C-alpha positions as a Python dict, from the first residue, in 0.01 Angstrom:
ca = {
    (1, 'X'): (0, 0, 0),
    (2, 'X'): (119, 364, -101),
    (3, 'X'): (-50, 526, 237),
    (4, 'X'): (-151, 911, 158),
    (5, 'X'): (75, 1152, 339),
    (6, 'X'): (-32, 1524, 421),
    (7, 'X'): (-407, 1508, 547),
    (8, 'X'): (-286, 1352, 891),
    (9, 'X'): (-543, 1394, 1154),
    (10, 'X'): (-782, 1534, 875),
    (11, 'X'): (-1066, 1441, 716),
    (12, 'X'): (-1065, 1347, 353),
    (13, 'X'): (-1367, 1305, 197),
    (14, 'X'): (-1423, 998, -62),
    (15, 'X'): (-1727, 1033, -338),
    (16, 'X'): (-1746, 685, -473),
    (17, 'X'): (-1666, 316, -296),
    (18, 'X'): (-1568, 97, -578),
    (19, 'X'): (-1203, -33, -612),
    (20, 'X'): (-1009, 276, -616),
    (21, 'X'): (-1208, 440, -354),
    (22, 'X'): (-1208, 154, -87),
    (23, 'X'): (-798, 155, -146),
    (24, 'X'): (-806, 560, -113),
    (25, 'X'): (-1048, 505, 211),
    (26, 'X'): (-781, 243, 317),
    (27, 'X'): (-451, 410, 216),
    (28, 'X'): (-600, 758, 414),
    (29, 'X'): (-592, 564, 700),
    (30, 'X'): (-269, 414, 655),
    (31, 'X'): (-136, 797, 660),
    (32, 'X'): (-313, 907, 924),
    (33, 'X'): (-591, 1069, 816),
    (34, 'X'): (-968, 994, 856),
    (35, 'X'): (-1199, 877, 526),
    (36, 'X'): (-1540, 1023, 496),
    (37, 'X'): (-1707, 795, 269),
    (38, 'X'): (-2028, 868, 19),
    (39, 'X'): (-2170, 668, -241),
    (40, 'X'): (-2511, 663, -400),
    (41, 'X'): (-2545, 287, -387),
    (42, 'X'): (-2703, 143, -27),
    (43, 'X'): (-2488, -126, -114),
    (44, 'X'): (-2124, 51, -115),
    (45, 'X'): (-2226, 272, 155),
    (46, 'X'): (-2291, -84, 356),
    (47, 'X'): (-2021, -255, 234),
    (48, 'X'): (-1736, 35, 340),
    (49, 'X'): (-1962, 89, 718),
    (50, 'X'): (-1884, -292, 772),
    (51, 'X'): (-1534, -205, 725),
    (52, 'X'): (-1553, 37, 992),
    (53, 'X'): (-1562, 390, 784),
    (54, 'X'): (-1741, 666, 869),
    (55, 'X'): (-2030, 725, 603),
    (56, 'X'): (-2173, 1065, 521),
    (57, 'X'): (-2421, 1208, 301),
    (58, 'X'): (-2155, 1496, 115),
    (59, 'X'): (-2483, 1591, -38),
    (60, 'X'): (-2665, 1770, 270),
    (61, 'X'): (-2564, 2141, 321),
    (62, 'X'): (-2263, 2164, 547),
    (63, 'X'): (-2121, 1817, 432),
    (64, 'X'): (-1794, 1936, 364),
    (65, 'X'): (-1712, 2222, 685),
    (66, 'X'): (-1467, 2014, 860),
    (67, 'X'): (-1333, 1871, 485),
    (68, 'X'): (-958, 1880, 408),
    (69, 'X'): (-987, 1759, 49),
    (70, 'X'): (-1256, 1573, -159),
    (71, 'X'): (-1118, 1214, -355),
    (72, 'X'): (-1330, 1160, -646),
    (73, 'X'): (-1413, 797, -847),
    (74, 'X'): (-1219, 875, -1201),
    (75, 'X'): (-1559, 715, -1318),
    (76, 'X'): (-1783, 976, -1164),
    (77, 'X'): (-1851, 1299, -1429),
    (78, 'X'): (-1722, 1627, -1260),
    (79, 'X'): (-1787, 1858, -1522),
    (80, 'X'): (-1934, 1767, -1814),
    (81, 'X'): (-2187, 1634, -1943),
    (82, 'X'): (-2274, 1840, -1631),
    (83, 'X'): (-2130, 1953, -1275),
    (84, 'X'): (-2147, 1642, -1035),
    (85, 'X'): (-2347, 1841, -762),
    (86, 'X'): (-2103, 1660, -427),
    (87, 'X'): (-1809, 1795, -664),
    (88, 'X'): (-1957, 2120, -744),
    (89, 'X'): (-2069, 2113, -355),
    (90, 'X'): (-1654, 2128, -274),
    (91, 'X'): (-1660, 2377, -495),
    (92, 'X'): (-1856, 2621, -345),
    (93, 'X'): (-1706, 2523, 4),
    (94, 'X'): (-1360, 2564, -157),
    (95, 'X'): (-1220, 2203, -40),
    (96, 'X'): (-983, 2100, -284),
    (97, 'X'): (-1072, 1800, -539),
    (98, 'X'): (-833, 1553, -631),
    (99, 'X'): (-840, 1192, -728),
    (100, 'X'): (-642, 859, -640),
    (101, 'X'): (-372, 941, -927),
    (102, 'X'): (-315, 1261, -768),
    (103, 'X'): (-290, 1171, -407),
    (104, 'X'): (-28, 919, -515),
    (105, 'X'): (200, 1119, -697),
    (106, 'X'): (166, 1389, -392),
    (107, 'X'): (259, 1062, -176),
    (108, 'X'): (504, 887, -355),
    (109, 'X'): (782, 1137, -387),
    (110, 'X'): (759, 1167, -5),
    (111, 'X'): (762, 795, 84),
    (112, 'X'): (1057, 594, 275),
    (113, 'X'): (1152, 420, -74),
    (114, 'X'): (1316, 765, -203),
    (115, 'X'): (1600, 681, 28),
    (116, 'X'): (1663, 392, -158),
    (117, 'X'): (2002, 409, -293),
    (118, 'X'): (1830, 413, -658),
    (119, 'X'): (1487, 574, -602),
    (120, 'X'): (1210, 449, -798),
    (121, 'X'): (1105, 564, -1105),
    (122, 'X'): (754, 589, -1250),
    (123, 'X'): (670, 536, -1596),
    (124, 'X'): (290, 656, -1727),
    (125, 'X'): (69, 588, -2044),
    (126, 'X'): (-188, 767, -2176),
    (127, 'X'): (-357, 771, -2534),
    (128, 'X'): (-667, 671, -2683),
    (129, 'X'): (-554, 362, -2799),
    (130, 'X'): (-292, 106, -2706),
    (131, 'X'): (-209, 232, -2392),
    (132, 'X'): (-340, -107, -2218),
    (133, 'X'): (-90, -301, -2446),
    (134, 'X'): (174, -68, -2425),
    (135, 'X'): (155, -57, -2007),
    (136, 'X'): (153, -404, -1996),
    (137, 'X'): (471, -437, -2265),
    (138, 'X'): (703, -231, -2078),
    (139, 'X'): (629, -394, -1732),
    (140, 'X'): (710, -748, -1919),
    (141, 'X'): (1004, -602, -2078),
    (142, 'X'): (1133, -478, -1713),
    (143, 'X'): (1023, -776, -1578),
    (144, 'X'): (1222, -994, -1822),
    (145, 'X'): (1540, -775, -1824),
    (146, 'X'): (1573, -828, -1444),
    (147, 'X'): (1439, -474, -1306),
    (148, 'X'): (1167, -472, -1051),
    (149, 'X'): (851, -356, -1167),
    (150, 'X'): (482, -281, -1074),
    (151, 'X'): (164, -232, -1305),
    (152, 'X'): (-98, -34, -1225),
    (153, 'X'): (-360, 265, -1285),
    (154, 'X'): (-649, 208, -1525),
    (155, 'X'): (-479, -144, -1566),
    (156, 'X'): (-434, -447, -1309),
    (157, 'X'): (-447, -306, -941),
    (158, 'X'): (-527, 49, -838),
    (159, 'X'): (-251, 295, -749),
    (160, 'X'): (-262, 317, -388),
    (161, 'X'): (-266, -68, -353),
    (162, 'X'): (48, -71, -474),
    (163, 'X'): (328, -255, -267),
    (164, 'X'): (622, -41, -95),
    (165, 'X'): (861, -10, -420),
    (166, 'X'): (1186, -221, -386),
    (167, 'X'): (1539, -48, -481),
    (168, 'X'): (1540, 66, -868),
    (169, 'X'): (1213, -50, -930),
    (170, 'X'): (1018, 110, -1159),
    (171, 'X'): (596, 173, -1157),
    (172, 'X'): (413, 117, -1478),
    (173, 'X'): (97, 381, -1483),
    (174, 'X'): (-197, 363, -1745),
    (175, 'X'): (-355, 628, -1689),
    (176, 'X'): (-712, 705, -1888),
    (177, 'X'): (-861, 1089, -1930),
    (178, 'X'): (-1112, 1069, -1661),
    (179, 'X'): (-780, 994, -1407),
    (180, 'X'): (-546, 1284, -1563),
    (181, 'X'): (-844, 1516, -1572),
    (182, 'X'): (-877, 1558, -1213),
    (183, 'X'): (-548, 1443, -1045),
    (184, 'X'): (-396, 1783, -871),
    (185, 'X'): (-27, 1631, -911),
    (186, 'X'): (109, 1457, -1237),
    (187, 'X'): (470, 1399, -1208),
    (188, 'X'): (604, 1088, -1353),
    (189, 'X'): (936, 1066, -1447),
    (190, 'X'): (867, 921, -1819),
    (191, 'X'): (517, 998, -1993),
    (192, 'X'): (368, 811, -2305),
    (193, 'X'): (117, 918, -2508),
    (194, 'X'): (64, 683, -2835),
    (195, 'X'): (-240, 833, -2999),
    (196, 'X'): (-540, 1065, -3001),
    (197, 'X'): (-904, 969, -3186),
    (198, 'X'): (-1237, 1064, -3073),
    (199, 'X'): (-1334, 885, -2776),
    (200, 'X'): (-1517, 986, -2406),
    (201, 'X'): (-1668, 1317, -2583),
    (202, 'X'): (-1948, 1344, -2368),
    (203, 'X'): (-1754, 1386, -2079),
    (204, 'X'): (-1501, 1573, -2187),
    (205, 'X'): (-1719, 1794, -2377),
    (206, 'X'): (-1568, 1745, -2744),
    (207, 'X'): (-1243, 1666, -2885),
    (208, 'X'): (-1074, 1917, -2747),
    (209, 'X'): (-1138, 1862, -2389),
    (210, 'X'): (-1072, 1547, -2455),
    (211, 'X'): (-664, 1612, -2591),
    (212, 'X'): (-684, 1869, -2320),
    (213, 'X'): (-737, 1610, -2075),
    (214, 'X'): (-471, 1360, -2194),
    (215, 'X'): (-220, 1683, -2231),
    (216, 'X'): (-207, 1714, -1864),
    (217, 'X'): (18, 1434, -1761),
    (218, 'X'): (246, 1634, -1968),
    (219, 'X'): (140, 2007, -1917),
    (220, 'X'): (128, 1990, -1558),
    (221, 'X'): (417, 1837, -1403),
    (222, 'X'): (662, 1813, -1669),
    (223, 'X'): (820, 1453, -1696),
    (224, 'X'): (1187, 1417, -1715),
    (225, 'X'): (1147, 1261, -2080),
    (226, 'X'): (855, 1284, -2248),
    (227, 'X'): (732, 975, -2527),
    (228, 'X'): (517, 1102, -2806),
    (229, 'X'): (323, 923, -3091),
    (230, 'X'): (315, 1191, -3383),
    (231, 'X'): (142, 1018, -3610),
    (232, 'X'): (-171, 1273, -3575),
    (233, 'X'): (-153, 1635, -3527),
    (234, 'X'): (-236, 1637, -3159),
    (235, 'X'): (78, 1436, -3127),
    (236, 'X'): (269, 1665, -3351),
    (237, 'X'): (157, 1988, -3157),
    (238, 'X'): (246, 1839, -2851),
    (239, 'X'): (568, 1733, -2936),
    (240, 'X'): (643, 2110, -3091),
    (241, 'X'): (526, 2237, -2795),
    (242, 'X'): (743, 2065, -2494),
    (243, 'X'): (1084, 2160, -2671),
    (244, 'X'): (1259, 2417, -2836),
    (245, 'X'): (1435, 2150, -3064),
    (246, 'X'): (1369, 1781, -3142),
    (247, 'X'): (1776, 1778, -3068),
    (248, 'X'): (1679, 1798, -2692),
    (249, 'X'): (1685, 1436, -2502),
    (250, 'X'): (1391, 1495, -2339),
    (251, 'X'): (1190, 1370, -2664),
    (252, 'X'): (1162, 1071, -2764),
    (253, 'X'): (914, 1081, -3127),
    (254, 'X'): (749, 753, -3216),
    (255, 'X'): (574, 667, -3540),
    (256, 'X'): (409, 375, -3709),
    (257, 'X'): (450, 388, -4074),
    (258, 'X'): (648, 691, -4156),
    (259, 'X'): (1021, 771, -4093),
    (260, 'X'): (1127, 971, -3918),
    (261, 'X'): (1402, 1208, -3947),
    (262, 'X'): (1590, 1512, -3772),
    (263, 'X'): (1864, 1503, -3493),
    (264, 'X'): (1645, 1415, -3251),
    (265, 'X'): (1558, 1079, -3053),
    (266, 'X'): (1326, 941, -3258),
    (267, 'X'): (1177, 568, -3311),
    (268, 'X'): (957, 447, -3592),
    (269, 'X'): (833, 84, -3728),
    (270, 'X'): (849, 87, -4101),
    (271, 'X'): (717, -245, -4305),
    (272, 'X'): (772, -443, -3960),
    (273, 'X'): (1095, -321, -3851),
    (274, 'X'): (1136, -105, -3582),
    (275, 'X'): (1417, 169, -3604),
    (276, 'X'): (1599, 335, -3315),
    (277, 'X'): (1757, 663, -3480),
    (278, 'X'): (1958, 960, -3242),
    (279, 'X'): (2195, 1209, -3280),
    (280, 'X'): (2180, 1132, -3671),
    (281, 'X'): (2238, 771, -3653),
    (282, 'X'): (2059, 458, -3604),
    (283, 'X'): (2132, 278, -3278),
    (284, 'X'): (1919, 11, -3264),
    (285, 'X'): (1642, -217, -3491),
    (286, 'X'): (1414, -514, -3430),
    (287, 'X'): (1211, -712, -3710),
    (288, 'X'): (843, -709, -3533),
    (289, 'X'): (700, -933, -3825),
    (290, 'X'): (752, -1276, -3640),
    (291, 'X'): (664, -1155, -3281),
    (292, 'X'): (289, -1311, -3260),
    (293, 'X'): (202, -1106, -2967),
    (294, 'X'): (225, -819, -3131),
    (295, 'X'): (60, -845, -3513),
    (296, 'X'): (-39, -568, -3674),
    (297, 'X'): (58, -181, -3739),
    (298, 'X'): (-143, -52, -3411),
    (299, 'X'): (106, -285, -3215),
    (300, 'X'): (414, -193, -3411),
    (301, 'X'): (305, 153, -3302),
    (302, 'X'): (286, 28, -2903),
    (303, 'X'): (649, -179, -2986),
    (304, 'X'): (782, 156, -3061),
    (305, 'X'): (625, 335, -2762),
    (306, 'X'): (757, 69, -2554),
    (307, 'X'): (1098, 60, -2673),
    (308, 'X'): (1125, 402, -2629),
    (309, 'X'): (996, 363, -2277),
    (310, 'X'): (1263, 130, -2178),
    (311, 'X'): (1542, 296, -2374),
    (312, 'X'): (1529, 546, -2173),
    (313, 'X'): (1594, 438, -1842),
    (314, 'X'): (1899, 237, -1990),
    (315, 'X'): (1760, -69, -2053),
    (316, 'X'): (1964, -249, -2407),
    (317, 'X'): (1809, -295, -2785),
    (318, 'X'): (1897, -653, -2752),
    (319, 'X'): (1703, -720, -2413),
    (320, 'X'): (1435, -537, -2553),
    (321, 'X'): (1449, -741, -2860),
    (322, 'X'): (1440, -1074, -2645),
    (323, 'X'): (1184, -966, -2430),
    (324, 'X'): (918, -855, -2695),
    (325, 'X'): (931, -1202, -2849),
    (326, 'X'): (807, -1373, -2531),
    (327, 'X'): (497, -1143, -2534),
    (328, 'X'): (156, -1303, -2535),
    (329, 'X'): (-45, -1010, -2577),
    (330, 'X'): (-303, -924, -2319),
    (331, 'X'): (-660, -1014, -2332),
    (332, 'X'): (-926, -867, -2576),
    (333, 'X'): (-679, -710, -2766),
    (334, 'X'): (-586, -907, -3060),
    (335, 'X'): (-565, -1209, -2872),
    (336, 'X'): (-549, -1512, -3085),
    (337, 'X'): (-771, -1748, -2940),
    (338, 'X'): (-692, -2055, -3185),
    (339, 'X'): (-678, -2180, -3472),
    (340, 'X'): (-846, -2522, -3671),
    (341, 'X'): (-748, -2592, -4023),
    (342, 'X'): (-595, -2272, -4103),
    (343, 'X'): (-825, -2062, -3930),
    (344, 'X'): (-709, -1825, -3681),
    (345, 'X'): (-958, -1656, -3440),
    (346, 'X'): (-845, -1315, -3309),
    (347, 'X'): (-1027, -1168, -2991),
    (348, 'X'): (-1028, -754, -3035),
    (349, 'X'): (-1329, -715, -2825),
    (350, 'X'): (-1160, -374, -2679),
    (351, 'X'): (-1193, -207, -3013),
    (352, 'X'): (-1455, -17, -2895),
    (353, 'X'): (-1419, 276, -3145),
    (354, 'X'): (-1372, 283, -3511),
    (355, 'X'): (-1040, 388, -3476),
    (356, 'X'): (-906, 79, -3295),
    (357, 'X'): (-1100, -132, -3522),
    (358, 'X'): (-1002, 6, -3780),
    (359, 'X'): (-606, -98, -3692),
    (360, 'X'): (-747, -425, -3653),
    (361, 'X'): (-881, -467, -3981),
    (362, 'X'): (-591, -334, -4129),
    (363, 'X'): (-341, -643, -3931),
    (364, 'X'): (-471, -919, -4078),
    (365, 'X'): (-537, -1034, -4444),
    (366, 'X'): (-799, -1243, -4503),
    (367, 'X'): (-1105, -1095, -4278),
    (368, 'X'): (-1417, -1233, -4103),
    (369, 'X'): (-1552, -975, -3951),
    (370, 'X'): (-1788, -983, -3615),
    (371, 'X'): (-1907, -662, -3557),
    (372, 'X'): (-2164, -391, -3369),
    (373, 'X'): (-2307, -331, -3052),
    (374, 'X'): (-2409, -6, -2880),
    (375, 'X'): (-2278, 198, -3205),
    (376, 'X'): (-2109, 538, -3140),
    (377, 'X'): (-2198, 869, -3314),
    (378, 'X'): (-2166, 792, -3693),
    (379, 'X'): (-2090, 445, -3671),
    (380, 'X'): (-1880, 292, -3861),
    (381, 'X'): (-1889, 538, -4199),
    (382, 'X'): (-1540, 617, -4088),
    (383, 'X'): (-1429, 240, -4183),
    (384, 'X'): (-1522, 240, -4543),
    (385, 'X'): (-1148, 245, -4672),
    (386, 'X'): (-1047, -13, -4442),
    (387, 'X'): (-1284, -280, -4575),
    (388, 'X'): (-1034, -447, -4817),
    (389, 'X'): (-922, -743, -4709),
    (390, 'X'): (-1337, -818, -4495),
    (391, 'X'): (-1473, -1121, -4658),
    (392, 'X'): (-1801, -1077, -4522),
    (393, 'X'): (-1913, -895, -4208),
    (394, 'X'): (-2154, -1058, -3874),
    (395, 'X'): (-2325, -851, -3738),
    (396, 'X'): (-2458, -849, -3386),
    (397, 'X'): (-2637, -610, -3092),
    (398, 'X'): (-2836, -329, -3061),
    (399, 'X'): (-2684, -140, -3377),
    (400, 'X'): (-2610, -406, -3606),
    (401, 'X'): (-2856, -318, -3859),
    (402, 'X'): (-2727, 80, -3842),
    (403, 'X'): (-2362, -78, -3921),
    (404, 'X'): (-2575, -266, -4250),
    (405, 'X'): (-2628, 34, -4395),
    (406, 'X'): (-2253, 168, -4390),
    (407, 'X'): (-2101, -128, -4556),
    (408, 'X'): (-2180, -96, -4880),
    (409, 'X'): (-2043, -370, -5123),
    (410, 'X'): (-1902, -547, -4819),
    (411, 'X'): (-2107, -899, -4782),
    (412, 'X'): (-2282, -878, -4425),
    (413, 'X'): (-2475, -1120, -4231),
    (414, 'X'): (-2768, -989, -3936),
    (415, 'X'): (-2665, -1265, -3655),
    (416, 'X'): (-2765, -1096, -3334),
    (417, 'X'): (-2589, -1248, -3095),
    (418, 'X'): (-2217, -1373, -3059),
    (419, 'X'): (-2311, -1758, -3092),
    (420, 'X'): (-2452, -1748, -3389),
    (421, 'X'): (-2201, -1480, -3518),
    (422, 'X'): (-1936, -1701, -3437),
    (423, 'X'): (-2088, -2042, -3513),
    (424, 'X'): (-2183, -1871, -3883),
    (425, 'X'): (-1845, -1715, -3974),
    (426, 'X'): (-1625, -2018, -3850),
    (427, 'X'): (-1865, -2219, -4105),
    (428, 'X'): (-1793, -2015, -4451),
    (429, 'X'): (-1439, -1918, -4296),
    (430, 'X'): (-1169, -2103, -4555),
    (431, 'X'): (-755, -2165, -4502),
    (432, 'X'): (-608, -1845, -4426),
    (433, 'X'): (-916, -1675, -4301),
    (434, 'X'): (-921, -1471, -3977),
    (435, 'X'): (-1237, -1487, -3772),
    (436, 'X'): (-1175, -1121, -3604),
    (437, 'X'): (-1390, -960, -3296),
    (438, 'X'): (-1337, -612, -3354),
    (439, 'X'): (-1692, -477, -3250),
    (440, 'X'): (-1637, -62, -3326),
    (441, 'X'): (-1884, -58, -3067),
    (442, 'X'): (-1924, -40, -2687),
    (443, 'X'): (-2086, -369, -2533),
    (444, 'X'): (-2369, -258, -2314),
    (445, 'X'): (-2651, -349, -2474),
    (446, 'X'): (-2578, -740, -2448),
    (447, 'X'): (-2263, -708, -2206),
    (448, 'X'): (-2170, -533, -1859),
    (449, 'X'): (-1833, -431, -2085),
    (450, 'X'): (-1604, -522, -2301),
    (451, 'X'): (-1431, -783, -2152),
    (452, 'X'): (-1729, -1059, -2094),
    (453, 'X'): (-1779, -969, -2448),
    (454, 'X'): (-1497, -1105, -2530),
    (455, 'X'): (-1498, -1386, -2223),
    (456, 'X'): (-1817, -1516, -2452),
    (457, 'X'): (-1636, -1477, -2830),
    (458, 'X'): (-1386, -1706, -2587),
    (459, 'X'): (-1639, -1971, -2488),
    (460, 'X'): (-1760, -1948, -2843),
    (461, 'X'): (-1497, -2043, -3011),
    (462, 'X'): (-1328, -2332, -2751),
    (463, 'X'): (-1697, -2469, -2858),
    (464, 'X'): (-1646, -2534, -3192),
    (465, 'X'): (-1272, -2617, -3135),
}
């Protein structure tokens, strides 16, 4: 546990009792402070009284006079679509609002650890896509090469439940917009972002308090080295913006599918081989074509962000190399499932936007496609000229006959749900053929979220297998 230093003998308020505020509630005590707990479910509020916390309704006038600071869920709205009235409630009271990622950072630089003879480092992701994948590369790559390592944030365990860090270790942080948007203190001492496309505009209020949101982990603390994807023009500004020159070691550019040039640090994948260029001259390359957990240009793009990652706290091109071919991929995220007479079947289920299936559809060659769900605004019109290599399209959920429309010559099937999508395309699917979940969709209508979507493309498939 990371316990939450500066509110001793204080009361910190916590709105919201699910993982990450049960380990704030626990981690405020560890520090010596006092949790006043809130949550709208009779459930949570019963669950975190059991545990001995002190529960209070921050929604009753004078909630928050004796209040130090207010932790908010990263799931709970703050501002937009519109003001969270506990949150606005601190407002008005002017008590401080922060989240778990920002206690920690305030925490961790004060912690016993930094007297370790190599303090430890913190690493943190952030993007739209790939960020999972990327997290959980670098932490296997550190874990392989022999340096401790932790993974947390909006993957694996919550911040504050992390263990004490060991000598040299390094923390592994993916970190979503709805945890940089609201964290008072963002100072890691390496930042990723891989990529920006429209995602979470509700609650950001449009795209560009979306970027603004994901800019933060960079805008507000300033990392030591920053990692930037500059394949789009958010990525590009960004980069411009942090240094006077790409000569200065403090960026590292990364790219799938253009090279890169300048004096600069900069590290691209190019027809499946990733280059490490700086100073002018190239110090480092890996062929990515062969390395099965990683297929695809979206994960040459996350090979590159990782690389970089790892590169700079010293770790060696040809560890790096070694480690990324032992890489299974993580679940739901092109996660080949098996394969039976030539047939592979690829579990995407994350691709919850058209962008990330879109990188999907563009990794493998021979396409069956199982698509829809609860379709996003303008479905999936934005996928038209990445069709090519789609056989024929199965369509399922709540907006599968929307996603009919917006195929055009593309053969489609109507299948409803996943068993019959599955049990159809694994039927007409030949030699060669991919059977790919990518669903451009969110999962609620027929799923609590993406991942027992995928948990039943799973079952599915060891079925017919």
């Amino acid at each position: 546990m990371i316990p939450v230093l500066g509110y001793e003998e204080q009361n910190v308020a916590i709105l919201g009792l699910g993982r990450s505020g049960m380990a704030t509630a626990k981690a405020v005590v560890a520090g010596g402070g006092e949790p006043i707990c809130w949550d709208d479910s009779v459930e949570a509020r019963a669950a975190a009284e059991a545990e001995g916390y002190t529960i209070r309704d921050l929604s009753k006038a004078g909630a928050f006079d004796d209040i130090a600071v207010l932790v908010a869920s990263p799931g709970i709205p703050h501002l937009y679509p519109e003001p969270n009235k506990v949150i606005q409630a601190a407002w008005m009271a002017g008590v401080p609002v922060d989240n778990d990622i920002g206690l920690f950072f305030r925490s961790f630089g004060s912690g016993d650890w930094m007297d370790h003879d190599t303090p430890p480092r913190i690493i943190a992701v952030t993007g739209s896509n790939g960020k999972s994948t990327t997290s959980a590369l670098i932490h296997h790559i550190l874990t392989s090469t022999g340096t401790p390592s932790q993974l947390a944030g909006n993957i694996g365990r919550g911040v504050l439940d992390l263990d004490a860090p060991e000598d040299g270790e390094v923390i592994v942080l993916e970190l979503s917009s709805y945890q940089t948007d609201l964290a008072r203190s963002l100072t890691p001492d390496i930042a990723v972002f891989t990529n920006l496309s429209p995602d979470h505009l509700d609650r950001h209020a449009g795209m560009g308090g979306y970027f603004a949101a994901k800019r933060r982990l960079f805008a507000e603390g300033g990392p030591d080295r920053a990692i930037i994807g500059v394949d789009e023009v958010e990525g590009q500004y960004m980069a411009n913006q942090l240094v006077d020159s790409f000569a200065d070691g403090r960026l590292i550019r990364i790219s799938s599918g253009q090279k890169l040039k300048g004096a600069g640090w900069n590290i691209y994948a190019h027809k499946g081989f990733l280059s490490e260029w700086r100073k002018g001259r190239q110090a480092g390359s890996i062929d990515l074509r062969e390395i099965a957990g990683l297929p695809g240009a979206h994960n040459h793009q996350n090979a590159c962000a990782a690389y970089a990652a790892c590169r700079a706290i010293g770790t060696s091109p040809k560890l790096i190399a070694e480690a990324l071919h032992s890489f299974k991929g993580l679940p739901h995220r092109s996660q080949i499932v098996g394969e039976k007479d030539g047939v592979r079947f690829v579990n995407d289920s994350k691709a919850t936007n058209v962008d990330a299936a879109a990188k999907a559809l563009q990794a493998f060659k021979s396409i069956r496609w199982i698509a829809g769900g609860m379709g996003k605004d303008g479905g999936i019109a934005e996928l038209s000229d990445h069709l090519g290599a789609v056989q024929k399209a199965y369509l399922i959920g709540f907006s599968a006959k929307d996603f009919a429309l917006q195929l055009g010559d593309t053969p489609y099937e109507l299948c409803d749900t996943m068993q019959v999508a599955v049990t159809k395309a694994a039927a007409e699917a030949t030699h060669g053929d991919t059977v790919l979940l990518a669903p451009a969709a969110a999962s609620f209508d027929q799923y609590p979220n993406f991942e027992k979507r995928g948990d039943d493309f799973i079952a599915q498939v060891e079925a017919l297998l």
